[in-house]
């Protein structure tokens, strides 16, 4: 199936370039909006894009635009006559329209808002007033709500008449006269129920909702936990304001996972686009490299204080990359497990002690295994027993420190309100580098030169 | 809302411990299965778990078990009489039942399969025959399919009678007499359609399906891309075998993102449970640390070949941690962006060249900035111009190498069929360490001692 879709995309692209209108329309009729959007993106010439978009009905244009970024949407809309733009907006889900308008400068926003009728424009302006990464920022106001005091039969009739305007009718929300959320009933349950019962008799009353100001990550957790297709959004007084559908939640899950991965690698997370400007990429990556630079000079100073001993015994130098590399990698392992444990809720108040004990034990075990191996290998490399002991003990202490810091630093960050994902970035490896060298030089000074 | 749910969980726990049956039933009636499962997990004593599970109806037990791991399910089922176990299985979605049974030893599997009627047992055994991480492994056989040649009115009546057994009826699949997939219609469209049209007249024909052997990650991409609530699963001859619902896809997305994050940190990805055995944690983490160990000794050998120069000029040692740390972090940044780009499909055949050019340019820029800064700082630290030049040039070359390897190694791995996420693990930082030291010692030997 996937291959035939790719073929259709290629055929469509060729038909557009050759201006074969009959074929364009034929392929468009059976092609999903996500695939049409891909073809649009792959067309290099503006006039080709225009050929394609002009062959689409307004309703399909709206669906295709949902798949694109704001800049691309602006560009495409500017190719269409105002009348068609209005028609496109009529078919665009409010949440997507608000996402698009939200990224435009205010003067352009006004221009587009003027194309809507007054009540839609008001709805849109309300959506625009919520922060991007909150429930309000990702909800849509297009849902179906019915009063509690009508019959199932009447409710189904009302649905038949209004369903066209709602993004999803899989859940029907039940409200009182003040527009407060009272219950929910799935379309399926409504159809199975006896037609003459009242809605309030068949609805589910224990309804789980999210607050309009909740963080989008919290919303995603609720939807994933309870396997919802949509979740209602209410204000502090339980007035029903909108719904968030599962497809938008999937986008949030992707977005948040990517953000965390980038942060853990010391990329600020702004960067998810190879089309982004080089300067913004640099400003996303350089800060952590300056931390590394600072750490590197501190490490250099530690070694400088240790230079007499290094001078006398150059072989001590050979183990510096090994110690630093091992500390960094053990630290990254521990911090990754801890950071993800916090993010997924697996590490919580009840399990935090167990986690710490466990990671420290792992630190002791890995330290023991690696320390003894390194001691033996170092001995057989340089035939110096004391050196083997120094390197082995340093490795043990270094690994234990790395595991401890990798576990405690993210937990500490979480406690004081810093995003724990940051702890896994260069910050922690750099800190471990410095500590590891202090341990090594101290142990070497004492065991090799004092005793 | 979240707080009141937490309070209910606490109340439920107390009621169970105090054996206050009236209160238990009262809270259970309004509590979601995911929350009940959490309370069950938090109860320490087996007899308390038994008190709680006995107060649940079989249907609710089935829902609660879906939220638990296989071991916990086995334990709970063993507390119930056989008759109730049968009843529980009758209410359990087939895909969840198969997931549970799949993790049991064969003898126990047989025992449970005997509790099902023959046709259910056959369905289950079919599901059990698919690999865990394929479409077949996560699909359910409980879907609604109707023949193409009946009227909409008849179809709705059929749904009213059969809807109870399906995990989702939001999509109704349309098949021919050979059970081949012909089309799909959403429940919503079916209700809005004229009652006397034929199903084949209102169904959508261009249906996107997945093959039963497709990888679960591919399935997740299809569902996310097309915003589906469920996707049909077919065999090579287009026979409809099952469906995969969006809630299971969300689980896959979580699972795959976690797996990649762990792999990138050099944790094999087995580990997602602080209750796992210590030995399995060690066997997940140690392999990458042995790579680090090997790399550390290779680095040591590079330094050993360079020991004459180090001996003459101990100050060269001070910059080793700085060079290694910077190379490692630049490499991690590039490899993370590349690995995620491949995973999300952002880097594909068409964009791969642009990605490589871009990352190499970033390597040049960052190398230039950091190299000059380090050269200046090194000069003012040690008042040695030649040393500043050596350290600065090494830093530039080191950063450029790191960015190049961080970009090319994951792409190469992808090409030869190795999971690119592995490239971001200790493997790449270790390789960069070794290369960086070779560059540094070579440049230092030539510029400081030869010229």
mmCIF file with all atom_site columns, C-alpha atoms in Angstrom, chain A residues 257-410:
data_model
loop_
_atom_site.group_PDB
_atom_site.id
_atom_site.type_symbol
_atom_site.label_atom_id
_atom_site.label_alt_id
_atom_site.label_comp_id
_atom_site.label_asym_id
_atom_site.label_entity_id
_atom_site.label_seq_id
_atom_site.pdbx_PDB_ins_code
_atom_site.Cartn_x
_atom_site.Cartn_y
_atom_site.Cartn_z
_atom_site.occupancy
_atom_site.B_iso_or_equiv
_atom_site.pdbx_formal_charge
_atom_site.auth_seq_id
_atom_site.auth_comp_id
_atom_site.auth_asym_id
_atom_site.auth_atom_id
_atom_site.pdbx_PDB_model_num
ATOM 1   C CA . UNK A 1 257 ? 10.076 13.441 23.222 1.00 0.00 ? 257 UNK A CA 1
ATOM 2   C CA . UNK A 1 258 ? 12.189 15.218 20.582 1.00 0.00 ? 258 UNK A CA 1
ATOM 3   C CA . UNK A 1 259 ? 12.639 18.220 22.862 1.00 0.00 ? 259 UNK A CA 1
ATOM 4   C CA . UNK A 1 260 ? 13.927 16.026 25.677 1.00 0.00 ? 260 UNK A CA 1
ATOM 5   C CA . UNK A 1 261 ? 16.303 14.099 23.418 1.00 0.00 ? 261 UNK A CA 1
ATOM 6   C CA . UNK A 1 262 ? 17.766 17.333 22.077 1.00 0.00 ? 262 UNK A CA 1
ATOM 7   C CA . UNK A 1 263 ? 18.155 18.840 25.522 1.00 0.00 ? 263 UNK A CA 1
ATOM 8   C CA . UNK A 1 264 ? 19.933 15.737 26.758 1.00 0.00 ? 264 UNK A CA 1
ATOM 9   C CA . UNK A 1 265 ? 22.441 16.088 23.923 1.00 0.00 ? 265 UNK A CA 1
ATOM 10  C CA . UNK A 1 266 ? 23.093 19.762 24.648 1.00 0.00 ? 266 UNK A CA 1
ATOM 11  C CA . UNK A 1 267 ? 21.093 21.065 21.712 1.00 0.00 ? 267 UNK A CA 1
ATOM 12  C CA . UNK A 1 268 ? 18.625 23.615 22.997 1.00 0.00 ? 268 UNK A CA 1
ATOM 13  C CA . UNK A 1 269 ? 15.693 21.971 21.283 1.00 0.00 ? 269 UNK A CA 1
ATOM 14  C CA . UNK A 1 270 ? 14.897 24.934 19.052 1.00 0.00 ? 270 UNK A CA 1
ATOM 15  C CA . UNK A 1 271 ? 16.426 23.004 16.248 1.00 0.00 ? 271 UNK A CA 1
ATOM 16  C CA . UNK A 1 272 ? 14.305 20.533 14.410 1.00 0.00 ? 272 UNK A CA 1
ATOM 17  C CA . UNK A 1 273 ? 14.583 21.803 10.908 1.00 0.00 ? 273 UNK A CA 1
ATOM 18  C CA . UNK A 1 274 ? 17.460 21.515 8.496  1.00 0.00 ? 274 UNK A CA 1
ATOM 19  C CA . UNK A 1 275 ? 15.999 24.603 6.875  1.00 0.00 ? 275 UNK A CA 1
ATOM 20  C CA . UNK A 1 276 ? 16.567 26.690 10.019 1.00 0.00 ? 276 UNK A CA 1
ATOM 21  C CA . UNK A 1 277 ? 19.093 29.502 9.786  1.00 0.00 ? 277 UNK A CA 1
ATOM 22  C CA . UNK A 1 278 ? 22.681 28.576 10.619 1.00 0.00 ? 278 UNK A CA 1
ATOM 23  C CA . UNK A 1 279 ? 22.821 31.326 13.245 1.00 0.00 ? 279 UNK A CA 1
ATOM 24  C CA . UNK A 1 280 ? 19.884 29.846 15.146 1.00 0.00 ? 280 UNK A CA 1
ATOM 25  C CA . UNK A 1 281 ? 21.533 26.420 15.030 1.00 0.00 ? 281 UNK A CA 1
ATOM 26  C CA . UNK A 1 282 ? 24.750 27.899 16.392 1.00 0.00 ? 282 UNK A CA 1
ATOM 27  C CA . UNK A 1 283 ? 22.959 29.731 19.173 1.00 0.00 ? 283 UNK A CA 1
ATOM 28  C CA . UNK A 1 284 ? 21.262 26.450 20.049 1.00 0.00 ? 284 UNK A CA 1
ATOM 29  C CA . UNK A 1 285 ? 24.511 24.494 20.288 1.00 0.00 ? 285 UNK A CA 1
ATOM 30  C CA . UNK A 1 286 ? 27.204 26.927 21.395 1.00 0.00 ? 286 UNK A CA 1
ATOM 31  C CA . UNK A 1 287 ? 26.031 27.586 24.987 1.00 0.00 ? 287 UNK A CA 1
ATOM 32  C CA . UNK A 1 288 ? 26.714 24.000 26.043 1.00 0.00 ? 288 UNK A CA 1
ATOM 33  C CA . UNK A 1 289 ? 30.051 24.037 24.278 1.00 0.00 ? 289 UNK A CA 1
ATOM 34  C CA . UNK A 1 290 ? 31.060 27.091 26.315 1.00 0.00 ? 290 UNK A CA 1
ATOM 35  C CA . UNK A 1 291 ? 30.258 25.054 29.432 1.00 0.00 ? 291 UNK A CA 1
ATOM 36  C CA . UNK A 1 292 ? 32.514 22.348 28.001 1.00 0.00 ? 292 UNK A CA 1
ATOM 37  C CA . UNK A 1 293 ? 35.219 24.949 27.320 1.00 0.00 ? 293 UNK A CA 1
ATOM 38  C CA . UNK A 1 294 ? 35.061 26.249 30.875 1.00 0.00 ? 294 UNK A CA 1
ATOM 39  C CA . UNK A 1 295 ? 35.151 22.685 32.225 1.00 0.00 ? 295 UNK A CA 1
ATOM 40  C CA . UNK A 1 296 ? 38.121 21.860 29.987 1.00 0.00 ? 296 UNK A CA 1
ATOM 41  C CA . UNK A 1 297 ? 40.126 24.757 31.396 1.00 0.00 ? 297 UNK A CA 1
ATOM 42  C CA . UNK A 1 298 ? 39.228 23.799 34.957 1.00 0.00 ? 298 UNK A CA 1
ATOM 43  C CA . UNK A 1 299 ? 40.425 20.258 34.172 1.00 0.00 ? 299 UNK A CA 1
ATOM 44  C CA . UNK A 1 300 ? 43.597 21.801 32.740 1.00 0.00 ? 300 UNK A CA 1
ATOM 45  C CA . UNK A 1 301 ? 44.141 23.661 35.993 1.00 0.00 ? 301 UNK A CA 1
ATOM 46  C CA . UNK A 1 302 ? 43.684 20.505 38.014 1.00 0.00 ? 302 UNK A CA 1
ATOM 47  C CA . UNK A 1 303 ? 46.362 18.865 35.855 1.00 0.00 ? 303 UNK A CA 1
ATOM 48  C CA . UNK A 1 304 ? 48.555 21.945 36.135 1.00 0.00 ? 304 UNK A CA 1
ATOM 49  C CA . UNK A 1 305 ? 48.504 21.651 39.942 1.00 0.00 ? 305 UNK A CA 1
ATOM 50  C CA . UNK A 1 306 ? 49.497 18.029 39.385 1.00 0.00 ? 306 UNK A CA 1
ATOM 51  C CA . UNK A 1 307 ? 52.261 18.814 36.865 1.00 0.00 ? 307 UNK A CA 1
ATOM 52  C CA . UNK A 1 308 ? 55.216 17.976 39.114 1.00 0.00 ? 308 UNK A CA 1
ATOM 53  C CA . UNK A 1 309 ? 54.016 14.414 39.449 1.00 0.00 ? 309 UNK A CA 1
ATOM 54  C CA . UNK A 1 310 ? 53.111 14.167 35.744 1.00 0.00 ? 310 UNK A CA 1
ATOM 55  C CA . UNK A 1 311 ? 56.575 15.428 34.937 1.00 0.00 ? 311 UNK A CA 1
ATOM 56  C CA . UNK A 1 312 ? 58.185 12.728 37.043 1.00 0.00 ? 312 UNK A CA 1
ATOM 57  C CA . UNK A 1 313 ? 55.951 9.987  35.709 1.00 0.00 ? 313 UNK A CA 1
ATOM 58  C CA . UNK A 1 314 ? 54.601 10.657 32.223 1.00 0.00 ? 314 UNK A CA 1
ATOM 59  C CA . UNK A 1 315 ? 52.859 7.277  32.186 1.00 0.00 ? 315 UNK A CA 1
ATOM 60  C CA . UNK A 1 316 ? 50.181 8.777  34.478 1.00 0.00 ? 316 UNK A CA 1
ATOM 61  C CA . UNK A 1 317 ? 49.027 10.808 31.471 1.00 0.00 ? 317 UNK A CA 1
ATOM 62  C CA . UNK A 1 318 ? 48.147 7.720  29.455 1.00 0.00 ? 318 UNK A CA 1
ATOM 63  C CA . UNK A 1 319 ? 45.147 6.960  31.679 1.00 0.00 ? 319 UNK A CA 1
ATOM 64  C CA . UNK A 1 320 ? 43.539 10.397 31.578 1.00 0.00 ? 320 UNK A CA 1
ATOM 65  C CA . UNK A 1 321 ? 41.395 9.762  28.440 1.00 0.00 ? 321 UNK A CA 1
ATOM 66  C CA . UNK A 1 322 ? 40.311 6.376  29.801 1.00 0.00 ? 322 UNK A CA 1
ATOM 67  C CA . UNK A 1 323 ? 39.215 7.804  33.156 1.00 0.00 ? 323 UNK A CA 1
ATOM 68  C CA . UNK A 1 324 ? 37.428 10.766 31.572 1.00 0.00 ? 324 UNK A CA 1
ATOM 69  C CA . UNK A 1 325 ? 35.699 8.657  28.917 1.00 0.00 ? 325 UNK A CA 1
ATOM 70  C CA . UNK A 1 326 ? 34.483 6.040  31.374 1.00 0.00 ? 326 UNK A CA 1
ATOM 71  C CA . UNK A 1 327 ? 33.214 8.648  33.850 1.00 0.00 ? 327 UNK A CA 1
ATOM 72  C CA . UNK A 1 328 ? 31.357 10.465 31.095 1.00 0.00 ? 328 UNK A CA 1
ATOM 73  C CA . UNK A 1 329 ? 29.672 7.349  29.762 1.00 0.00 ? 329 UNK A CA 1
ATOM 74  C CA . UNK A 1 330 ? 28.651 5.949  33.149 1.00 0.00 ? 330 UNK A CA 1
ATOM 75  C CA . UNK A 1 331 ? 27.280 9.391  34.046 1.00 0.00 ? 331 UNK A CA 1
ATOM 76  C CA . UNK A 1 332 ? 25.279 9.559  30.822 1.00 0.00 ? 332 UNK A CA 1
ATOM 77  C CA . UNK A 1 333 ? 23.800 6.103  31.439 1.00 0.00 ? 333 UNK A CA 1
ATOM 78  C CA . UNK A 1 334 ? 22.682 6.968  34.976 1.00 0.00 ? 334 UNK A CA 1
ATOM 79  C CA . UNK A 1 335 ? 21.397 10.419 34.099 1.00 0.00 ? 335 UNK A CA 1
ATOM 80  C CA . UNK A 1 336 ? 19.457 9.109  31.083 1.00 0.00 ? 336 UNK A CA 1
ATOM 81  C CA . UNK A 1 337 ? 17.721 6.455  33.148 1.00 0.00 ? 337 UNK A CA 1
ATOM 82  C CA . UNK A 1 338 ? 16.936 9.032  35.838 1.00 0.00 ? 338 UNK A CA 1
ATOM 83  C CA . UNK A 1 339 ? 15.802 11.799 33.481 1.00 0.00 ? 339 UNK A CA 1
ATOM 84  C CA . UNK A 1 340 ? 13.495 9.438  31.551 1.00 0.00 ? 340 UNK A CA 1
ATOM 85  C CA . UNK A 1 341 ? 12.227 7.932  34.798 1.00 0.00 ? 341 UNK A CA 1
ATOM 86  C CA . UNK A 1 342 ? 11.202 11.394 35.968 1.00 0.00 ? 342 UNK A CA 1
ATOM 87  C CA . UNK A 1 343 ? 9.671  12.307 32.596 1.00 0.00 ? 343 UNK A CA 1
ATOM 88  C CA . UNK A 1 344 ? 7.582  9.140  32.337 1.00 0.00 ? 344 UNK A CA 1
ATOM 89  C CA . UNK A 1 345 ? 6.477  9.325  35.969 1.00 0.00 ? 345 UNK A CA 1
ATOM 90  C CA . UNK A 1 346 ? 8.232  6.069  36.727 1.00 0.00 ? 346 UNK A CA 1
ATOM 91  C CA . UNK A 1 347 ? 10.340 7.799  39.350 1.00 0.00 ? 347 UNK A CA 1
ATOM 92  C CA . UNK A 1 348 ? 8.013  9.475  41.823 1.00 0.00 ? 348 UNK A CA 1
ATOM 93  C CA . UNK A 1 349 ? 7.897  10.208 45.543 1.00 0.00 ? 349 UNK A CA 1
ATOM 94  C CA . UNK A 1 350 ? 7.325  6.556  46.363 1.00 0.00 ? 350 UNK A CA 1
ATOM 95  C CA . UNK A 1 351 ? 10.073 5.097  44.189 1.00 0.00 ? 351 UNK A CA 1
ATOM 96  C CA . UNK A 1 352 ? 12.758 7.794  44.463 1.00 0.00 ? 352 UNK A CA 1
ATOM 97  C CA . UNK A 1 353 ? 14.638 6.159  47.349 1.00 0.00 ? 353 UNK A CA 1
ATOM 98  C CA . UNK A 1 354 ? 14.654 2.804  45.665 1.00 0.00 ? 354 UNK A CA 1
ATOM 99  C CA . UNK A 1 355 ? 15.973 4.431  42.471 1.00 0.00 ? 355 UNK A CA 1
ATOM 100 C CA . UNK A 1 356 ? 18.833 6.159  44.264 1.00 0.00 ? 356 UNK A CA 1
ATOM 101 C CA . UNK A 1 357 ? 19.845 3.040  46.193 1.00 0.00 ? 357 UNK A CA 1
ATOM 102 C CA . UNK A 1 358 ? 19.681 1.019  43.013 1.00 0.00 ? 358 UNK A CA 1
ATOM 103 C CA . UNK A 1 359 ? 21.792 3.391  40.908 1.00 0.00 ? 359 UNK A CA 1
ATOM 104 C CA . UNK A 1 360 ? 24.417 3.704  43.642 1.00 0.00 ? 360 UNK A CA 1
ATOM 105 C CA . UNK A 1 361 ? 24.613 -0.080 43.882 1.00 0.00 ? 361 UNK A CA 1
ATOM 106 C CA . UNK A 1 362 ? 25.061 -0.242 40.122 1.00 0.00 ? 362 UNK A CA 1
ATOM 107 C CA . UNK A 1 363 ? 27.813 2.369  40.504 1.00 0.00 ? 363 UNK A CA 1
ATOM 108 C CA . UNK A 1 364 ? 29.557 0.201  43.101 1.00 0.00 ? 364 UNK A CA 1
ATOM 109 C CA . UNK A 1 365 ? 29.228 -2.946 40.963 1.00 0.00 ? 365 UNK A CA 1
ATOM 110 C CA . UNK A 1 366 ? 30.356 -1.369 37.695 1.00 0.00 ? 366 UNK A CA 1
ATOM 111 C CA . UNK A 1 367 ? 33.102 0.471  39.569 1.00 0.00 ? 367 UNK A CA 1
ATOM 112 C CA . UNK A 1 368 ? 34.266 -2.800 41.101 1.00 0.00 ? 368 UNK A CA 1
ATOM 113 C CA . UNK A 1 369 ? 34.258 -4.701 37.828 1.00 0.00 ? 369 UNK A CA 1
ATOM 114 C CA . UNK A 1 370 ? 35.853 -1.979 35.700 1.00 0.00 ? 370 UNK A CA 1
ATOM 115 C CA . UNK A 1 371 ? 38.255 -0.863 38.437 1.00 0.00 ? 371 UNK A CA 1
ATOM 116 C CA . UNK A 1 372 ? 39.724 -4.343 38.903 1.00 0.00 ? 372 UNK A CA 1
ATOM 117 C CA . UNK A 1 373 ? 39.952 -4.945 35.162 1.00 0.00 ? 373 UNK A CA 1
ATOM 118 C CA . UNK A 1 374 ? 41.698 -1.635 34.607 1.00 0.00 ? 374 UNK A CA 1
ATOM 119 C CA . UNK A 1 375 ? 44.090 -2.272 37.515 1.00 0.00 ? 375 UNK A CA 1
ATOM 120 C CA . UNK A 1 376 ? 45.105 -5.613 36.040 1.00 0.00 ? 376 UNK A CA 1
ATOM 121 C CA . UNK A 1 377 ? 45.415 -4.279 32.489 1.00 0.00 ? 377 UNK A CA 1
ATOM 122 C CA . UNK A 1 378 ? 47.409 -1.259 33.683 1.00 0.00 ? 378 UNK A CA 1
ATOM 123 C CA . UNK A 1 379 ? 49.765 -3.541 35.618 1.00 0.00 ? 379 UNK A CA 1
ATOM 124 C CA . UNK A 1 380 ? 50.425 -5.788 32.634 1.00 0.00 ? 380 UNK A CA 1
ATOM 125 C CA . UNK A 1 381 ? 50.897 -2.770 30.370 1.00 0.00 ? 381 UNK A CA 1
ATOM 126 C CA . UNK A 1 382 ? 53.442 -0.899 32.497 1.00 0.00 ? 382 UNK A CA 1
ATOM 127 C CA . UNK A 1 383 ? 54.586 -3.604 35.010 1.00 0.00 ? 383 UNK A CA 1
ATOM 128 C CA . UNK A 1 384 ? 54.083 -1.211 37.891 1.00 0.00 ? 384 UNK A CA 1
ATOM 129 C CA . UNK A 1 385 ? 51.997 -2.549 40.778 1.00 0.00 ? 385 UNK A CA 1
ATOM 130 C CA . UNK A 1 386 ? 51.504 0.787  42.502 1.00 0.00 ? 386 UNK A CA 1
ATOM 131 C CA . UNK A 1 387 ? 50.397 2.391  39.250 1.00 0.00 ? 387 UNK A CA 1
ATOM 132 C CA . UNK A 1 388 ? 47.870 -0.409 38.692 1.00 0.00 ? 388 UNK A CA 1
ATOM 133 C CA . UNK A 1 389 ? 46.435 0.174  42.161 1.00 0.00 ? 389 UNK A CA 1
ATOM 134 C CA . UNK A 1 390 ? 46.211 3.949  41.665 1.00 0.00 ? 390 UNK A CA 1
ATOM 135 C CA . UNK A 1 391 ? 44.508 3.646  38.270 1.00 0.00 ? 391 UNK A CA 1
ATOM 136 C CA . UNK A 1 392 ? 42.130 0.903  39.491 1.00 0.00 ? 392 UNK A CA 1
ATOM 137 C CA . UNK A 1 393 ? 41.099 2.783  42.624 1.00 0.00 ? 393 UNK A CA 1
ATOM 138 C CA . UNK A 1 394 ? 40.678 6.017  40.658 1.00 0.00 ? 394 UNK A CA 1
ATOM 139 C CA . UNK A 1 395 ? 38.474 4.200  38.169 1.00 0.00 ? 395 UNK A CA 1
ATOM 140 C CA . UNK A 1 396 ? 36.286 2.801  40.966 1.00 0.00 ? 396 UNK A CA 1
ATOM 141 C CA . UNK A 1 397 ? 35.917 6.166  42.674 1.00 0.00 ? 397 UNK A CA 1
ATOM 142 C CA . UNK A 1 398 ? 35.377 7.903  39.350 1.00 0.00 ? 398 UNK A CA 1
ATOM 143 C CA . UNK A 1 399 ? 32.607 5.508  38.254 1.00 0.00 ? 399 UNK A CA 1
ATOM 144 C CA . UNK A 1 400 ? 30.892 5.694  41.625 1.00 0.00 ? 400 UNK A CA 1
ATOM 145 C CA . UNK A 1 401 ? 31.001 9.512  41.507 1.00 0.00 ? 401 UNK A CA 1
ATOM 146 C CA . UNK A 1 402 ? 29.642 9.485  37.951 1.00 0.00 ? 402 UNK A CA 1
ATOM 147 C CA . UNK A 1 403 ? 26.730 7.180  38.826 1.00 0.00 ? 403 UNK A CA 1
ATOM 148 C CA . UNK A 1 404 ? 25.953 9.261  41.922 1.00 0.00 ? 404 UNK A CA 1
ATOM 149 C CA . UNK A 1 405 ? 25.996 12.559 40.074 1.00 0.00 ? 405 UNK A CA 1
ATOM 150 C CA . UNK A 1 406 ? 24.088 11.134 37.115 1.00 0.00 ? 406 UNK A CA 1
ATOM 151 C CA . UNK A 1 407 ? 21.322 10.137 39.519 1.00 0.00 ? 407 UNK A CA 1
ATOM 152 C CA . UNK A 1 408 ? 21.288 12.960 42.048 1.00 0.00 ? 408 UNK A CA 1
ATOM 153 C CA . UNK A 1 409 ? 21.785 15.979 39.773 1.00 0.00 ? 409 UNK A CA 1
ATOM 154 C CA . UNK A 1 410 ? 18.599 15.405 37.700 1.00 0.00 ? 410 UNK A CA 1
#
